XYZ file of C-alpha atoms in Angstrom:
438
model
C 29.318 -81.400 -12.816
C 29.696 -77.478 -13.638
C 32.414 -75.587 -12.155
C 31.598 -72.504 -9.900
C 32.485 -70.201 -12.631
C 30.287 -71.990 -15.099
C 27.334 -71.661 -12.778
C 28.205 -67.987 -12.215
C 28.389 -67.210 -15.949
C 24.965 -68.660 -16.534
C 23.369 -66.856 -13.689
C 24.894 -63.486 -14.873
C 23.829 -64.126 -18.400
C 20.222 -64.997 -17.665
C 20.136 -62.358 -14.602
C 16.613 -61.114 -14.010
C 14.938 -63.437 -16.756
C 15.887 -66.582 -14.633
C 12.834 -68.168 -12.830
C 13.920 -69.450 -9.510
C 11.268 -72.143 -9.419
C 12.062 -73.471 -12.913
C 15.729 -73.012 -12.134
C 15.188 -75.181 -8.991
C 17.471 -73.069 -6.734
C 18.224 -76.145 -4.666
C 21.884 -76.286 -3.527
C 23.787 -79.701 -4.186
C 26.398 -81.067 -1.865
C 29.021 -79.550 -4.222
C 27.601 -76.000 -4.020
C 26.096 -75.736 -0.555
C 24.427 -72.430 0.834
C 26.606 -71.051 3.581
C 26.466 -68.048 6.154
C 28.486 -66.144 8.381
C 27.299 -63.547 10.929
C 29.601 -60.523 11.758
C 29.812 -57.254 13.853
C 26.746 -57.961 16.014
C 25.982 -55.082 18.260
C 23.058 -54.129 20.551
C 20.415 -54.049 17.935
C 21.850 -55.236 14.542
C 24.510 -57.420 12.755
C 25.898 -58.042 9.238
C 25.235 -61.412 7.419
C 27.328 -62.886 4.643
C 25.660 -65.505 2.406
C 27.259 -67.587 -0.047
C 24.726 -69.525 -2.605
C 26.027 -70.381 -6.153
C 22.944 -71.997 -7.340
C 20.413 -69.457 -5.952
C 19.776 -65.822 -7.066
C 17.527 -64.875 -4.053
C 17.778 -66.007 -0.353
C 15.290 -65.082 2.260
C 17.030 -64.379 5.574
C 14.740 -64.869 8.492
C 15.597 -64.192 12.230
C 13.688 -65.537 15.175
C 14.006 -64.470 18.695
C 14.435 -67.687 20.850
C 12.540 -66.493 23.899
C 9.289 -65.678 22.143
C 9.682 -67.584 18.795
C 8.584 -64.221 16.989
C 10.103 -63.594 13.755
C 11.995 -60.190 14.080
C 13.409 -59.780 10.763
C 12.701 -61.283 7.315
C 14.087 -59.942 4.075
C 14.945 -61.231 0.527
C 18.609 -60.969 -0.250
C 19.725 -60.985 -3.945
C 22.847 -62.925 -4.654
C 25.623 -61.314 -6.605
C 25.602 -63.465 -9.874
C 29.338 -62.600 -10.513
C 30.533 -64.064 -7.121
C 27.799 -66.008 -5.525
C 27.979 -63.933 -2.270
C 25.997 -60.964 -0.799
C 25.654 -59.520 2.687
C 22.784 -57.795 4.422
C 22.188 -55.769 7.577
C 19.704 -57.263 9.987
C 18.219 -54.355 12.060
C 15.552 -53.991 14.688
C 16.691 -56.539 17.020
C 16.250 -56.490 20.774
C 18.974 -55.943 23.145
C 20.772 -58.662 25.112
C 18.547 -61.306 23.397
C 19.266 -64.626 21.641
C 18.340 -65.387 18.162
C 18.466 -67.839 15.303
C 18.986 -66.905 11.702
C 18.128 -69.083 8.850
C 18.336 -69.011 4.981
C 15.601 -70.045 2.918
C 16.397 -70.540 -0.671
C 13.385 -70.640 -2.988
C 12.538 -74.334 -3.716
C 15.345 -75.336 -1.456
C 15.790 -76.788 2.041
C 16.097 -74.008 4.797
C 19.656 -73.884 6.323
C 20.534 -74.851 9.686
C 19.999 -72.123 12.301
C 22.814 -69.547 12.915
C 22.837 -68.679 16.525
C 23.781 -65.277 18.091
C 22.951 -62.900 20.727
C 22.774 -59.276 20.719
C 25.197 -57.060 22.918
C 24.402 -55.236 26.072
C 24.560 -51.310 26.197
C 27.921 -49.817 27.100
C 26.656 -48.758 30.451
C 25.229 -52.481 31.341
C 26.951 -54.127 34.197
C 27.165 -57.416 32.163
C 29.760 -60.045 31.867
C 31.275 -61.366 28.496
C 32.443 -64.645 27.082
C 34.243 -65.011 23.855
C 36.949 -67.108 21.979
C 39.699 -66.237 19.852
C 42.612 -67.577 17.651
C 43.675 -67.645 14.001
C 45.105 -69.614 11.301
C 42.352 -71.507 9.369
C 43.484 -73.848 6.708
C 41.020 -76.539 5.706
C 43.661 -78.926 4.400
C 42.953 -82.477 5.594
C 46.470 -82.324 7.027
C 45.100 -80.143 9.941
C 41.778 -82.035 10.860
C 41.192 -81.956 14.606
C 38.000 -81.662 16.845
C 38.910 -78.008 17.951
C 36.080 -76.305 15.825
C 33.457 -78.722 17.619
C 34.808 -77.640 20.996
C 34.931 -73.999 20.142
C 31.226 -74.330 18.975
C 30.281 -76.019 22.171
C 32.175 -73.425 24.464
C 28.936 -71.220 25.166
C 30.777 -68.170 23.866
C 29.174 -65.111 22.667
C 31.305 -64.672 19.555
C 34.517 -65.769 18.032
C 37.280 -63.086 17.226
C 39.603 -64.284 14.416
C 43.098 -62.491 14.224
C 43.976 -63.624 10.670
C 45.187 -66.132 8.226
C 41.604 -67.222 7.192
C 41.836 -68.261 4.401
C 45.521 -69.281 3.339
C 45.263 -67.728 -0.129
C 48.914 -68.399 -0.748
C 48.428 -72.145 -0.309
C 49.632 -73.937 -3.693
C 48.216 -73.017 -6.054
C 48.559 -69.461 -4.854
C 45.776 -66.930 -5.621
C 46.877 -63.954 -7.859
C 43.719 -63.014 -9.542
C 40.332 -61.782 -8.014
C 38.574 -65.039 -8.959
C 41.330 -67.096 -7.455
C 41.219 -65.334 -4.145
C 37.346 -65.743 -4.130
C 37.762 -69.416 -4.618
C 40.148 -69.476 -1.505
C 37.532 -67.892 0.515
C 34.646 -70.238 -0.741
C 36.710 -73.355 -0.001
C 37.049 -72.242 3.698
C 33.513 -70.672 4.197
C 31.718 -73.842 3.132
C 33.850 -76.330 5.052
C 31.926 -78.480 7.488
C 33.999 -77.796 10.397
C 34.195 -74.139 9.921
C 30.450 -73.887 9.441
C 29.953 -75.695 12.710
C 31.679 -72.993 14.470
C 29.995 -70.277 12.560
C 26.559 -71.661 13.118
C 27.293 -71.545 16.947
C 28.242 -67.774 17.175
C 28.846 -64.533 15.220
C 32.340 -63.410 14.243
C 34.652 -60.396 14.271
C 37.760 -60.721 11.996
C 40.743 -59.069 10.673
C 43.184 -60.286 8.206
C 47.108 -61.015 8.730
C 49.466 -61.836 6.020
C 48.329 -64.980 4.273
C 44.969 -63.666 2.992
C 47.399 -61.966 0.648
C 50.858 -63.479 0.734
C 53.382 -64.317 3.260
C 55.002 -61.577 5.246
C 52.826 -58.967 3.478
C 54.292 -55.550 4.172
C 54.529 -52.156 2.582
C 57.074 -53.310 -0.009
C 54.801 -56.174 -1.314
C 51.889 -53.726 -1.434
C 53.853 -51.659 -4.015
C 55.598 -54.536 -5.900
C 52.399 -56.725 -6.138
C 49.833 -54.037 -6.162
C 47.399 -55.779 -8.496
C 47.511 -58.965 -6.411
C 47.248 -57.224 -3.161
C 44.313 -55.127 -4.492
C 42.539 -58.240 -5.460
C 43.137 -60.055 -2.061
C 41.581 -57.037 -0.236
C 38.552 -56.920 -2.530
C 37.766 -60.536 -2.036
C 38.243 -60.184 1.801
C 35.809 -57.355 1.904
C 33.359 -59.141 0.014
C 33.512 -62.103 2.366
C 33.998 -60.138 5.542
C 31.542 -57.099 5.511
C 32.339 -54.221 7.689
C 30.197 -51.267 9.044
C 32.725 -48.547 8.361
C 35.311 -47.525 5.911
C 38.226 -48.750 7.772
C 38.931 -52.224 8.915
C 40.646 -51.217 12.308
C 37.805 -50.615 14.672
C 36.600 -51.075 18.269
C 33.949 -53.352 19.694
C 31.968 -52.619 22.817
C 30.223 -55.078 24.910
C 28.711 -53.601 28.104
C 30.490 -51.644 30.789
C 33.475 -53.789 31.213
C 34.800 -54.860 27.752
C 36.149 -52.858 24.780
C 38.147 -54.525 22.136
C 40.451 -52.524 19.706
C 41.055 -54.514 16.530
C 44.211 -53.357 14.716
C 44.956 -53.429 10.911
C 48.777 -54.437 11.233
C 49.186 -55.060 7.403
C 47.608 -52.372 5.135
C 49.514 -49.366 6.570
C 52.939 -50.939 7.603
C 56.241 -49.811 6.471
C 58.585 -52.537 4.823
C 59.601 -54.857 7.551
C 63.362 -54.385 6.782
C 63.040 -50.552 6.778
C 65.403 -48.820 9.430
C 63.400 -48.954 12.790
C 63.286 -45.179 13.508
C 60.524 -42.697 13.764
C 59.703 -43.028 10.226
C 58.872 -46.635 10.360
C 55.315 -47.642 11.254
C 53.139 -50.741 11.900
C 49.806 -48.932 12.116
C 50.176 -45.718 9.946
C 49.624 -42.051 11.486
C 45.787 -41.940 11.224
C 45.354 -45.587 12.866
C 47.912 -44.876 15.497
C 46.152 -41.703 16.555
C 42.800 -43.529 16.474
C 43.999 -46.054 18.784
C 45.835 -43.739 21.330
C 42.755 -41.435 21.436
C 40.363 -44.374 21.825
C 42.252 -45.981 24.697
C 42.504 -42.696 26.517
C 38.655 -42.032 26.012
C 37.549 -45.439 26.907
C 35.736 -46.231 30.112
C 35.729 -49.852 29.674
C 37.009 -51.893 32.638
C 39.022 -54.122 30.412
C 40.576 -52.558 27.140
C 41.800 -55.494 24.878
C 44.035 -54.653 21.999
C 43.921 -57.339 19.260
C 46.865 -57.309 17.010
C 47.452 -60.046 14.520
C 51.176 -60.125 15.210
C 52.928 -60.219 18.711
C 54.534 -57.504 20.687
C 57.956 -59.189 20.952
C 59.790 -62.453 20.496
C 58.563 -63.087 16.929
C 60.131 -65.852 15.021
C 60.823 -63.474 12.169
C 61.128 -59.720 11.330
C 57.504 -59.886 10.585
C 56.166 -58.884 14.298
C 56.407 -55.598 16.375
C 59.893 -56.701 17.353
C 60.833 -55.101 14.100
C 58.868 -51.971 14.894
C 60.225 -51.102 18.280
C 60.120 -47.395 17.866
C 56.415 -47.080 17.290
C 55.715 -49.956 19.681
C 57.513 -48.645 22.638
C 55.999 -45.269 22.130
C 52.520 -46.954 22.100
C 53.239 -48.941 25.253
C 54.832 -45.851 27.049
C 51.822 -43.947 26.670
C 49.660 -46.684 28.109
C 51.869 -47.024 31.149
C 52.880 -43.293 31.800
C 49.094 -42.169 31.481
C 47.995 -44.990 33.743
C 45.558 -46.305 31.229
C 43.834 -48.986 33.182
C 43.982 -52.777 32.205
C 45.107 -52.774 28.849
C 45.710 -56.392 27.668
C 46.934 -57.389 24.265
C 45.699 -60.564 22.428
C 47.781 -61.591 19.336
C 48.447 -64.645 17.147
C 50.614 -65.573 13.993
C 53.426 -67.498 15.900
C 51.496 -70.906 15.845
C 51.999 -71.672 19.516
C 50.022 -70.638 22.755
C 52.177 -68.291 24.991
C 51.073 -65.900 27.823
C 53.643 -63.118 28.155
C 53.960 -60.679 31.182
C 56.185 -57.840 30.549
C 57.957 -55.848 33.517
C 55.985 -52.548 32.919
C 52.665 -54.498 33.520
C 51.782 -55.131 30.021
C 50.302 -58.709 29.368
C 49.905 -60.351 26.134
C 48.219 -63.663 25.314
C 49.266 -65.344 22.193
C 47.227 -67.964 20.279
C 46.953 -70.224 17.309
C 46.859 -71.962 15.137
C 43.426 -73.549 14.790
C 44.112 -75.516 11.816
C 47.764 -75.122 10.398
C 51.165 -76.710 10.918
C 53.467 -76.149 14.262
C 57.151 -75.189 14.111
C 59.383 -78.196 14.790
C 61.708 -75.933 16.860
C 61.186 -72.611 18.555
C 63.397 -69.883 19.670
C 64.632 -70.095 23.279
C 62.109 -69.287 25.652
C 62.356 -65.848 27.372
C 61.529 -64.921 30.903
C 58.643 -62.946 30.133
C 56.991 -65.940 28.470
C 55.373 -67.825 31.280
C 54.676 -71.052 29.301
C 54.410 -72.448 25.793
C 52.040 -74.953 24.237
C 53.260 -76.014 20.819
C 49.825 -77.412 19.675
C 46.576 -76.493 18.073
C 44.878 -74.012 20.536
C 42.669 -71.244 21.074
C 41.969 -68.639 23.848
C 38.807 -68.186 25.881
C 38.146 -64.899 27.556
C 35.414 -64.765 30.431
C 34.647 -61.468 32.020
C 32.633 -61.217 35.316
C 30.872 -57.950 36.287
C 29.770 -56.722 39.569
C 31.538 -54.919 42.445
C 34.874 -56.582 41.511
C 35.090 -57.075 37.785
C 37.528 -59.729 36.670
C 38.852 -60.964 33.314
C 39.874 -64.691 33.118
C 41.923 -65.828 30.141
C 42.050 -69.691 29.509
C 44.297 -71.415 26.816
C 42.694 -74.500 25.400
C 43.834 -77.206 23.241
C 42.483 -78.924 20.306
C 40.136 -81.210 22.509
C 39.040 -78.261 24.555
C 41.588 -79.242 27.452
C 42.783 -76.295 29.510
C 46.445 -75.444 28.962
C 46.617 -72.354 31.047
C 44.451 -69.945 33.126
C 44.914 -66.540 34.537
C 42.537 -64.055 36.101
C 43.386 -60.241 36.181
C 41.556 -57.746 38.284
C 40.434 -54.287 37.377
C 42.927 -51.489 37.579
C 46.327 -50.700 36.144
C 48.379 -53.249 37.934
C 51.744 -54.347 37.481
C 53.634 -57.813 37.596
C 57.231 -58.409 38.487
C 59.024 -60.660 36.387
C 62.127 -62.347 37.911
C 65.001 -62.395 35.072
C 68.809 -62.317 35.312
C 68.510 -59.962 32.505
C 65.585 -57.741 32.898
C 64.564 -56.352 29.518
C 60.867 -55.212 29.285
C 60.904 -55.252 25.447
C 63.629 -56.356 23.123
C 63.966 -56.983 19.576
C 64.376 -60.478 18.204
C 67.463 -61.489 16.577
């Protein structure tokens, strides 16, 4: 059996001379065609396709209500990587679709289902799931991906560590990082989820190396550049920055932060010169929060605001964090809720200034044997595989419900938040809205 690199070398060498029909262009069980749908909006989405044994894939989109083919275009596969992306356009708003891949001479792929978004002015609800930490090692097998796929959600938001590129043997070169992405993308459990809904994603640290910060971006620059190039190949974006916002109707806007690329060294002195987001991203976020008219403004940060197990969270960046949170509370920016991951246990957190944070993960990775003492702001903990489900209801009294779910889809926690600034009193012998950990 040829290796992936041997296939790619032959494809690159023969290039345009290669006949798809004579070559067969049929994917074996060892080299399956796999896709993922990203960044869906009101009329378009991005599609990433991996196919190591076919140089050309037909991408076909069918509207489910009418059975009409609304998009069909050939996608050339990069012979050097086996992956390529395409923008699907001209879709009907708030409609449901199925996307299929048709390799020349091969079997069509299963359908990849998605729905386009409502306009920002639409009084529409929303339903999505979110989590992090996807390692396809057999050590972490569970039914969690199946339950997520059956949740009826409109999309999946991943907050990082997909893939674990620093698993042994750790990736250092561009080809090695690409191999890590392939391993996860073609996994049958992951594909079950990806066929059920589109994704939005941001990296955390393990796509490069553990506790990636400003120091490692300098000390391991070549490795870091390779990690980011591979991530961009597998997670196509619409704009030049990986931080961005998602708008879904009148009631939901999600601000996805990049907490890695611009951060200072974790162990730098925590003063006004230390940053998690960098000046440009921080200005973007504060401006966007002020200007957003969405009922619910969700800030997706791959690391938690506080109580992190290491110096890798916002608890080591308190000057910038506290200034951001002071702006939200002092300017009465309504219904800002933080979604986070990284810590490998489920935990809803209510801080005394009214800020709420809901921590999730892992989906498929190990758990801590022991945790730091639980803090008063932490309402509960579930030290198990988990994900979050967010359900927004529109109408005259909009609401957001956050549900924590375990690996069997069981409910761990449920909370409903109404529209408005809101506040929550936390009873504690030692009140502390925010503290550094350790």
